[in-house]
Amino acid sequence: MKAAVINGSPGMEKGNTAFVLEPFLEGMKDAGCEVELFYASALNIKPCSCSIMYCWYKNPGECIIKDDMVKLYPALRGADILVLATPVYIPLPGEMQNLINRLCPLLDPVLKFQEARTRAKFRENVNITKIALVSTSGWWELGNFDVVVHIVEELAKNANVKFAGAVLRPHVHFLRHKATPNADRKEILEALKKAGSELVSEDKMHKKTLELISHPLISKEKILQIYNS
Ligand SMILES: Cc1cc2nc3c(=O)[nH]c(=O)nc-3n(C[C@H](O)[C@H](O)[C@H](O)COP(=O)(O)O)c2cc1C
């Protein structure tokens, strides 16, 4: 089994998203998955500038823009699992949004009406069967992730593949903070590894594992006090 993983954080390997993603990917590898990791910010990925849907109607499956997506498309087509990892940036870093828009050539515009929505599907030459999200944010509450989760869920529905769940770590800075008890950090890092393993070996990640990853490390009152001081 192969996974293509996109980390959309401009902080790349030094960022909070990478800190959370690392044990998750370790779990995926332990479960026997071959993982290929890409940093959106390290790639030259231009925004989609093609209003004529060239990749759907003019030259099906091929993007008109020749940049680093040319290298990325084969890795994406060959993967069984797609993991999108991103910080919440009201809602996404630009690099990540550009990359998501540029997934259009992988979609086959044989449209269907499902649950009152128009949907496409991945092309025959795309192996991806499930998409998962890994996301980090600064603020306290989980509601902060709603838009990002919705974007990735919509992508999975438009590709007609399973949305395998969202690994969400709110107020992630406190996970790395030395004041956080080691036992709490250890529990979350272990749950991240478990979630990675579940993503590979099962249909979707377990609710209980995901809840453990997201659990509060500080009260909302305390976090406001710290951020406002
Ligand atoms: C431009 C920008 C917008 C952000 N917007 C939000 C936000 O809407 N909600 C939130 O909780 N955190 C927000 N954050 C904080 C980041 O989500 C948080 O620091 C994240 O962990 C950064 O991940 P990284 O280090 O991998 O880039 C924002 C940060 C930046 C720089």
PDB file of N, CA and C in Angstrom, residues 41-123:
ATOM      1  N   SER A  41       5.018  24.010   0.223  1.00  0.00           N
ATOM      2  CA  SER A  41       5.807  25.243   0.136  1.00  0.00           C
ATOM      3  C   SER A  41       7.158  25.037  -0.542  1.00  0.00           C
ATOM      4  N   ALA A  42       7.616  23.794  -0.607  1.00  0.00           N
ATOM      5  CA  ALA A  42       8.915  23.531  -1.247  1.00  0.00           C
ATOM      6  C   ALA A  42       8.750  23.322  -2.755  1.00  0.00           C
ATOM      7  N   LEU A  43       7.500  23.267  -3.182  1.00  0.00           N
ATOM      8  CA  LEU A  43       7.241  23.017  -4.603  1.00  0.00           C
ATOM      9  C   LEU A  43       6.783  24.306  -5.284  1.00  0.00           C
ATOM     10  N   ASN A  44       7.069  24.398  -6.548  1.00  0.00           N
ATOM     11  CA  ASN A  44       6.573  25.536  -7.322  1.00  0.00           C
ATOM     12  C   ASN A  44       5.214  25.137  -7.912  1.00  0.00           C
ATOM     13  N   ILE A  45       4.153  25.496  -7.166  1.00  0.00           N
ATOM     14  CA  ILE A  45       2.809  25.140  -7.630  1.00  0.00           C
ATOM     15  C   ILE A  45       2.011  26.416  -7.846  1.00  0.00           C
ATOM     16  N   LYS A  46       1.777  26.710  -9.097  1.00  0.00           N
ATOM     17  CA  LYS A  46       1.065  27.958  -9.431  1.00  0.00           C
ATOM     18  C   LYS A  46      -0.437  27.769  -9.203  1.00  0.00           C
ATOM     19  N   PRO A  47      -1.140  28.874  -8.969  1.00  0.00           N
ATOM     20  CA  PRO A  47      -2.601  28.757  -8.862  1.00  0.00           C
ATOM     21  C   PRO A  47      -3.208  28.343 -10.200  1.00  0.00           C
ATOM     22  N   CYS A  48      -4.322  27.652 -10.159  1.00  0.00           N
ATOM     23  CA  CYS A  48      -5.021  27.303 -11.394  1.00  0.00           C
ATOM     24  C   CYS A  48      -5.480  28.600 -12.064  1.00  0.00           C
ATOM     25  N   SER A  49      -5.091  28.760 -13.325  1.00  0.00           N
ATOM     26  CA  SER A  49      -5.421  30.023 -14.002  1.00  0.00           C
ATOM     27  C   SER A  49      -6.300  29.749 -15.210  1.00  0.00           C
ATOM     28  N   CYS A  50      -6.852  28.538 -15.247  1.00  0.00           N
ATOM     29  CA  CYS A  50      -7.483  28.066 -16.471  1.00  0.00           C
ATOM     30  C   CYS A  50      -8.996  28.026 -16.297  1.00  0.00           C
ATOM     31  N   SER A  51      -9.660  29.051 -16.743  1.00  0.00           N
ATOM     32  CA  SER A  51     -11.107  29.095 -16.532  1.00  0.00           C
ATOM     33  C   SER A  51     -11.866  28.232 -17.539  1.00  0.00           C
ATOM     34  N   ILE A  52     -11.150  27.664 -18.528  1.00  0.00           N
ATOM     35  CA  ILE A  52     -11.842  26.888 -19.579  1.00  0.00           C
ATOM     36  C   ILE A  52     -11.916  25.398 -19.256  1.00  0.00           C
ATOM     37  N   MET A  53     -11.453  24.993 -18.061  1.00  0.00           N
ATOM     38  CA  MET A  53     -11.444  23.565 -17.669  1.00  0.00           C
ATOM     39  C   MET A  53     -10.722  22.723 -18.718  1.00  0.00           C
ATOM     40  N   TYR A  54      -9.522  23.198 -19.106  1.00  0.00           N
ATOM     41  CA  TYR A  54      -8.676  22.497 -20.090  1.00  0.00           C
ATOM     42  C   TYR A  54      -8.505  21.025 -19.707  1.00  0.00           C
ATOM     43  N   CYS A  55      -8.261  20.758 -18.408  1.00  0.00           N
ATOM     44  CA  CYS A  55      -7.945  19.386 -17.966  1.00  0.00           C
ATOM     45  C   CYS A  55      -9.184  18.480 -17.968  1.00  0.00           C
ATOM     46  N   TRP A  56     -10.352  19.066 -18.174  1.00  0.00           N
ATOM     47  CA  TRP A  56     -11.586  18.251 -18.256  1.00  0.00           C
ATOM     48  C   TRP A  56     -12.056  18.113 -19.696  1.00  0.00           C
ATOM     49  N   TYR A  57     -12.051  19.243 -20.441  1.00  0.00           N
ATOM     50  CA  TYR A  57     -12.730  19.218 -21.739  1.00  0.00           C
ATOM     51  C   TYR A  57     -11.807  19.368 -22.948  1.00  0.00           C
ATOM     52  N   LYS A  58     -10.619  19.999 -22.775  1.00  0.00           N
ATOM     53  CA  LYS A  58      -9.729  20.209 -23.930  1.00  0.00           C
ATOM     54  C   LYS A  58      -8.733  19.061 -24.049  1.00  0.00           C
ATOM     55  N   ASN A  59      -8.065  18.756 -22.909  1.00  0.00           N
ATOM     56  CA  ASN A  59      -7.080  17.667 -22.913  1.00  0.00           C
ATOM     57  C   ASN A  59      -7.291  16.865 -21.627  1.00  0.00           C
ATOM     58  N   PRO A  60      -8.285  15.955 -21.617  1.00  0.00           N
ATOM     59  CA  PRO A  60      -8.707  15.311 -20.376  1.00  0.00           C
ATOM     60  C   PRO A  60      -7.555  14.678 -19.590  1.00  0.00           C
ATOM     61  N   GLY A  61      -7.484  15.060 -18.302  1.00  0.00           N
ATOM     62  CA  GLY A  61      -6.484  14.462 -17.407  1.00  0.00           C
ATOM     63  C   GLY A  61      -5.158  15.181 -17.396  1.00  0.00           C
ATOM     64  N   GLU A  62      -5.005  16.207 -18.262  1.00  0.00           N
ATOM     65  CA  GLU A  62      -3.711  16.902 -18.300  1.00  0.00           C
ATOM     66  C   GLU A  62      -3.847  18.378 -17.953  1.00  0.00           C
ATOM     67  N   CYS A  63      -2.991  18.835 -17.050  1.00  0.00           N
ATOM     68  CA  CYS A  63      -3.020  20.250 -16.657  1.00  0.00           C
ATOM     69  C   CYS A  63      -2.230  21.058 -17.674  1.00  0.00           C
ATOM     70  N   ILE A  64      -2.737  22.245 -17.967  1.00  0.00           N
ATOM     71  CA  ILE A  64      -2.071  23.105 -18.964  1.00  0.00           C
ATOM     72  C   ILE A  64      -0.817  23.773 -18.375  1.00  0.00           C
ATOM     73  N   ILE A  65      -0.757  23.862 -17.021  1.00  0.00           N
ATOM     74  CA  ILE A  65       0.371  24.548 -16.367  1.00  0.00           C
ATOM     75  C   ILE A  65       1.493  23.532 -16.134  1.00  0.00           C
ATOM     76  N   LYS A  66       2.673  23.847 -16.598  1.00  0.00           N
ATOM     77  CA  LYS A  66       3.796  22.919 -16.432  1.00  0.00           C
ATOM     78  C   LYS A  66       4.714  23.427 -15.319  1.00  0.00           C
ATOM     79  N   ASP A  67       4.410  23.056 -14.104  1.00  0.00           N
ATOM     80  CA  ASP A  67       5.256  23.404 -12.963  1.00  0.00           C
ATOM     81  C   ASP A  67       5.502  22.133 -12.152  1.00  0.00           C
ATOM     82  N   ASP A  68       5.758  22.234 -10.840  1.00  0.00           N
ATOM     83  CA  ASP A  68       6.110  21.031 -10.063  1.00  0.00           C
ATOM     84  C   ASP A  68       4.959  20.042  -9.915  1.00  0.00           C
ATOM     85  N   MET A  69       3.740  20.431 -10.282  1.00  0.00           N
ATOM     86  CA  MET A  69       2.635  19.469 -10.248  1.00  0.00           C
ATOM     87  C   MET A  69       2.903  18.327 -11.243  1.00  0.00           C
ATOM     88  N   VAL A  70       3.702  18.613 -12.270  1.00  0.00           N
ATOM     89  CA  VAL A  70       4.032  17.573 -13.263  1.00  0.00           C
ATOM     90  C   VAL A  70       4.701  16.386 -12.545  1.00  0.00           C
ATOM     91  N   LYS A  71       5.564  16.704 -11.531  1.00  0.00           N
ATOM     92  CA  LYS A  71       6.237  15.644 -10.763  1.00  0.00           C
ATOM     93  C   LYS A  71       5.276  14.987  -9.785  1.00  0.00           C
ATOM     94  N   LEU A  72       4.368  15.806  -9.259  1.00  0.00           N
ATOM     95  CA  LEU A  72       3.470  15.321  -8.201  1.00  0.00           C
ATOM     96  C   LEU A  72       2.351  14.413  -8.736  1.00  0.00           C
ATOM     97  N   TYR A  73       1.840  14.698  -9.921  1.00  0.00           N
ATOM     98  CA  TYR A  73       0.694  13.918 -10.433  1.00  0.00           C
ATOM     99  C   TYR A  73       0.945  12.394 -10.444  1.00  0.00           C
ATOM    100  N   PRO A  74       2.111  11.920 -10.929  1.00  0.00           N
ATOM    101  CA  PRO A  74       2.304  10.459 -10.933  1.00  0.00           C
ATOM    102  C   PRO A  74       2.276   9.875  -9.509  1.00  0.00           C
ATOM    103  N   ALA A  75       2.863  10.583  -8.541  1.00  0.00           N
ATOM    104  CA  ALA A  75       2.863  10.091  -7.151  1.00  0.00           C
ATOM    105  C   ALA A  75       1.441  10.048  -6.609  1.00  0.00           C
ATOM    106  N   LEU A  76       0.645  11.043  -6.969  1.00  0.00           N
ATOM    107  CA  LEU A  76      -0.744  11.075  -6.501  1.00  0.00           C
ATOM    108  C   LEU A  76      -1.555   9.959  -7.163  1.00  0.00           C
ATOM    109  N   ARG A  77      -1.368   9.777  -8.447  1.00  0.00           N
ATOM    110  CA  ARG A  77      -2.120   8.727  -9.165  1.00  0.00           C
ATOM    111  C   ARG A  77      -1.790   7.343  -8.623  1.00  0.00           C
ATOM    112  N   GLY A  78      -0.523   7.136  -8.228  1.00  0.00           N
ATOM    113  CA  GLY A  78      -0.077   5.811  -7.798  1.00  0.00           C
ATOM    114  C   GLY A  78      -0.377   5.502  -6.339  1.00  0.00           C
ATOM    115  N   ALA A  79      -0.846   6.497  -5.586  1.00  0.00           N
ATOM    116  CA  ALA A  79      -1.080   6.274  -4.142  1.00  0.00           C
ATOM    117  C   ALA A  79      -2.456   5.656  -3.904  1.00  0.00           C
ATOM    118  N   ASP A  80      -2.537   4.829  -2.842  1.00  0.00           N
ATOM    119  CA  ASP A  80      -3.837   4.269  -2.436  1.00  0.00           C
ATOM    120  C   ASP A  80      -4.528   5.215  -1.449  1.00  0.00           C
ATOM    121  N   ILE A  81      -3.679   5.927  -0.683  1.00  0.00           N
ATOM    122  CA  ILE A  81      -4.233   6.840   0.335  1.00  0.00           C
ATOM    123  C   ILE A  81      -3.653   8.238   0.095  1.00  0.00           C
ATOM    124  N   LEU A  82      -4.504   9.240   0.225  1.00  0.00           N
ATOM    125  CA  LEU A  82      -4.025  10.628   0.174  1.00  0.00           C
ATOM    126  C   LEU A  82      -4.212  11.241   1.556  1.00  0.00           C
ATOM    127  N   VAL A  83      -3.117  11.770   2.121  1.00  0.00           N
ATOM    128  CA  VAL A  83      -3.212  12.470   3.406  1.00  0.00           C
ATOM    129  C   VAL A  83      -2.913  13.940   3.145  1.00  0.00           C
ATOM    130  N   LEU A  84      -3.852  14.801   3.530  1.00  0.00           N
ATOM    131  CA  LEU A  84      -3.632  16.242   3.425  1.00  0.00           C
ATOM    132  C   LEU A  84      -3.386  16.761   4.836  1.00  0.00           C
ATOM    133  N   ALA A  85      -2.219  17.347   5.055  1.00  0.00           N
ATOM    134  CA  ALA A  85      -1.869  17.864   6.378  1.00  0.00           C
ATOM    135  C   ALA A  85      -1.717  19.379   6.278  1.00  0.00           C
ATOM    136  N   THR A  86      -2.389  20.096   7.178  1.00  0.00           N
ATOM    137  CA  THR A  86      -2.359  21.556   7.048  1.00  0.00           C
ATOM    138  C   THR A  86      -2.670  22.258   8.359  1.00  0.00           C
ATOM    139  N   PRO A  87      -2.033  23.413   8.593  1.00  0.00           N
ATOM    140  CA  PRO A  87      -2.519  24.240   9.702  1.00  0.00           C
ATOM    141  C   PRO A  87      -3.803  24.950   9.286  1.00  0.00           C
ATOM    142  N   VAL A  88      -4.606  25.352  10.277  1.00  0.00           N
ATOM    143  CA  VAL A  88      -5.764  26.215   9.984  1.00  0.00           C
ATOM    144  C   VAL A  88      -5.213  27.620   9.753  1.00  0.00           C
ATOM    145  N   TYR A  89      -5.504  28.174   8.590  1.00  0.00           N
ATOM    146  CA  TYR A  89      -5.040  29.527   8.234  1.00  0.00           C
ATOM    147  C   TYR A  89      -6.249  30.293   7.674  1.00  0.00           C
ATOM    148  N   ILE A  90      -7.309  30.318   8.370  1.00  0.00           N
ATOM    149  CA  ILE A  90      -8.550  31.022   7.961  1.00  0.00           C
ATOM    150  C   ILE A  90      -8.885  30.869   6.464  1.00  0.00           C
ATOM    151  N   PRO A  91      -9.100  29.816   5.828  1.00  0.00           N
ATOM    152  CA  PRO A  91      -9.009  28.483   6.403  1.00  0.00           C
ATOM    153  C   PRO A  91      -7.729  27.731   6.053  1.00  0.00           C
ATOM    154  N   LEU A  92      -7.077  28.023   4.894  1.00  0.00           N
ATOM    155  CA  LEU A  92      -5.931  27.213   4.462  1.00  0.00           C
ATOM    156  C   LEU A  92      -4.767  28.093   4.026  1.00  0.00           C
ATOM    157  N   PRO A  93      -3.510  27.621   4.196  1.00  0.00           N
ATOM    158  CA  PRO A  93      -2.394  28.346   3.575  1.00  0.00           C
ATOM    159  C   PRO A  93      -2.589  28.350   2.050  1.00  0.00           C
ATOM    160  N   GLY A  94      -2.203  29.443   1.410  1.00  0.00           N
ATOM    161  CA  GLY A  94      -2.407  29.580  -0.040  1.00  0.00           C
ATOM    162  C   GLY A  94      -1.825  28.421  -0.833  1.00  0.00           C
ATOM    163  N   GLU A  95      -0.639  27.954  -0.418  1.00  0.00           N
ATOM    164  CA  GLU A  95       0.036  26.861  -1.150  1.00  0.00           C
ATOM    165  C   GLU A  95      -0.842  25.611  -1.163  1.00  0.00           C
ATOM    166  N   MET A  96      -1.505  25.353  -0.024  1.00  0.00           N
ATOM    167  CA  MET A  96      -2.347  24.161   0.091  1.00  0.00           C
ATOM    168  C   MET A  96      -3.596  24.304  -0.779  1.00  0.00           C
ATOM    169  N   GLN A  97      -4.174  25.502  -0.759  1.00  0.00           N
ATOM    170  CA  GLN A  97      -5.372  25.728  -1.573  1.00  0.00           C
ATOM    171  C   GLN A  97      -5.040  25.588  -3.062  1.00  0.00           C
ATOM    172  N   ASN A  98      -3.870  26.145  -3.453  1.00  0.00           N
ATOM    173  CA  ASN A  98      -3.461  26.020  -4.867  1.00  0.00           C
ATOM    174  C   ASN A  98      -3.335  24.556  -5.259  1.00  0.00           C
ATOM    175  N   LEU A  99      -2.729  23.777  -4.347  1.00  0.00           N
ATOM    176  CA  LEU A  99      -2.527  22.351  -4.648  1.00  0.00           C
ATOM    177  C   LEU A  99      -3.872  21.624  -4.775  1.00  0.00           C
ATOM    178  N   ILE A 100      -4.786  21.921  -3.875  1.00  0.00           N
ATOM    179  CA  ILE A 100      -6.106  21.262  -3.931  1.00  0.00           C
ATOM    180  C   ILE A 100      -6.812  21.617  -5.250  1.00  0.00           C
ATOM    181  N   ASN A 101      -6.747  22.886  -5.636  1.00  0.00           N
ATOM    182  CA  ASN A 101      -7.367  23.288  -6.911  1.00  0.00           C
ATOM    183  C   ASN A 101      -6.755  22.533  -8.092  1.00  0.00           C
ATOM    184  N   ARG A 102      -5.457  22.295  -7.982  1.00  0.00           N
ATOM    185  CA  ARG A 102      -4.743  21.657  -9.099  1.00  0.00           C
ATOM    186  C   ARG A 102      -4.938  20.139  -9.142  1.00  0.00           C
ATOM    187  N   LEU A 103      -5.773  19.607  -8.216  1.00  0.00           N
ATOM    188  CA  LEU A 103      -6.105  18.168  -8.283  1.00  0.00           C
ATOM    189  C   LEU A 103      -7.151  17.894  -9.370  1.00  0.00           C
ATOM    190  N   CYS A 104      -7.699  18.948  -9.928  1.00  0.00           N
ATOM    191  CA  CYS A 104      -8.767  18.816 -10.941  1.00  0.00           C
ATOM    192  C   CYS A 104      -8.455  17.829 -12.077  1.00  0.00           C
ATOM    193  N   PRO A 105      -7.214  17.803 -12.619  1.00  0.00           N
ATOM    194  CA  PRO A 105      -6.947  16.848 -13.702  1.00  0.00           C
ATOM    195  C   PRO A 105      -7.119  15.387 -13.288  1.00  0.00           C
ATOM    196  N   LEU A 106      -7.066  15.121 -11.983  1.00  0.00           N
ATOM    197  CA  LEU A 106      -7.239  13.734 -11.515  1.00  0.00           C
ATOM    198  C   LEU A 106      -8.712  13.329 -11.495  1.00  0.00           C
ATOM    199  N   LEU A 107      -9.589  14.308 -11.627  1.00  0.00           N
ATOM    200  CA  LEU A 107     -11.030  14.036 -11.565  1.00  0.00           C
ATOM    201  C   LEU A 107     -11.612  13.835 -12.956  1.00  0.00           C
ATOM    202  N   ASP A 108     -12.545  12.903 -13.023  1.00  0.00           N
ATOM    203  CA  ASP A 108     -13.218  12.590 -14.271  1.00  0.00           C
ATOM    204  C   ASP A 108     -14.588  13.273 -14.258  1.00  0.00           C
ATOM    205  N   PRO A 109     -14.827  14.172 -15.210  1.00  0.00           N
ATOM    206  CA  PRO A 109     -16.094  14.906 -15.156  1.00  0.00           C
ATOM    207  C   PRO A 109     -17.293  14.138 -15.708  1.00  0.00           C
ATOM    208  N   VAL A 110     -17.385  12.851 -15.373  1.00  0.00           N
ATOM    209  CA  VAL A 110     -18.627  12.114 -15.655  1.00  0.00           C
ATOM    210  C   VAL A 110     -19.483  12.338 -14.411  1.00  0.00           C
ATOM    211  N   LEU A 111     -20.373  13.306 -14.502  1.00  0.00           N
ATOM    212  CA  LEU A 111     -21.033  13.804 -13.295  1.00  0.00           C
ATOM    213  C   LEU A 111     -22.260  12.989 -12.918  1.00  0.00           C
ATOM    214  N   LYS A 112     -22.475  12.943 -11.587  1.00  0.00           N
ATOM    215  CA  LYS A 112     -23.652  12.248 -11.057  1.00  0.00           C
ATOM    216  C   LYS A 112     -24.310  13.165 -10.045  1.00  0.00           C
ATOM    217  N   PHE A 113     -25.612  12.998  -9.897  1.00  0.00           N
ATOM    218  CA  PHE A 113     -26.327  13.752  -8.877  1.00  0.00           C
ATOM    219  C   PHE A 113     -26.536  12.808  -7.694  1.00  0.00           C
ATOM    220  N   GLN A 114     -25.902  13.142  -6.551  1.00  0.00           N
ATOM    221  CA  GLN A 114     -25.978  12.280  -5.365  1.00  0.00           C
ATOM    222  C   GLN A 114     -26.323  13.122  -4.152  1.00  0.00           C
ATOM    223  N   GLU A 115     -27.342  12.718  -3.410  1.00  0.00           N
ATOM    224  CA  GLU A 115     -27.777  13.448  -2.204  1.00  0.00           C
ATOM    225  C   GLU A 115     -27.865  14.950  -2.489  1.00  0.00           C
ATOM    226  N   ALA A 116     -28.516  15.269  -3.583  1.00  0.00           N
ATOM    227  CA  ALA A 116     -28.787  16.656  -3.968  1.00  0.00           C
ATOM    228  C   ALA A 116     -27.546  17.470  -4.330  1.00  0.00           C
ATOM    229  N   ARG A 117     -26.433  16.746  -4.628  1.00  0.00           N
ATOM    230  CA  ARG A 117     -25.221  17.447  -5.043  1.00  0.00           C
ATOM    231  C   ARG A 117     -24.640  16.828  -6.309  1.00  0.00           C
ATOM    232  N   THR A 118     -24.018  17.671  -7.137  1.00  0.00           N
ATOM    233  CA  THR A 118     -23.357  17.193  -8.349  1.00  0.00           C
ATOM    234  C   THR A 118     -21.943  16.738  -7.982  1.00  0.00           C
ATOM    235  N   ARG A 119     -21.606  15.506  -8.355  1.00  0.00           N
ATOM    236  CA  ARG A 119     -20.299  14.949  -7.981  1.00  0.00           C
ATOM    237  C   ARG A 119     -19.586  14.359  -9.182  1.00  0.00           C
ATOM    238  N   ALA A 120     -18.241  14.462  -9.170  1.00  0.00           N
ATOM    239  CA  ALA A 120     -17.397  13.797 -10.165  1.00  0.00           C
ATOM    240  C   ALA A 120     -16.803  12.543  -9.513  1.00  0.00           C
ATOM    241  N   LYS A 121     -15.727  12.028 -10.055  1.00  0.00           N
ATOM    242  CA  LYS A 121     -15.020  10.890  -9.449  1.00  0.00           C
ATOM    243  C   LYS A 121     -13.573  10.928  -9.922  1.00  0.00           C
ATOM    244  N   PHE A 122     -12.709  10.195  -9.208  1.00  0.00           N
ATOM    245  CA  PHE A 122     -11.330  10.105  -9.682  1.00  0.00           C
ATOM    246  C   PHE A 122     -11.310   9.364 -11.008  1.00  0.00           C
ATOM    247  N   ARG A 123     -10.354   9.688 -11.862  1.00  0.00           N
ATOM    248  CA  ARG A 123     -10.192   8.978 -13.126  1.00  0.00           C
ATOM    249  C   ARG A 123      -9.758   7.532 -12.879  1.00  0.00           C
TER     250      ARG A 123
END
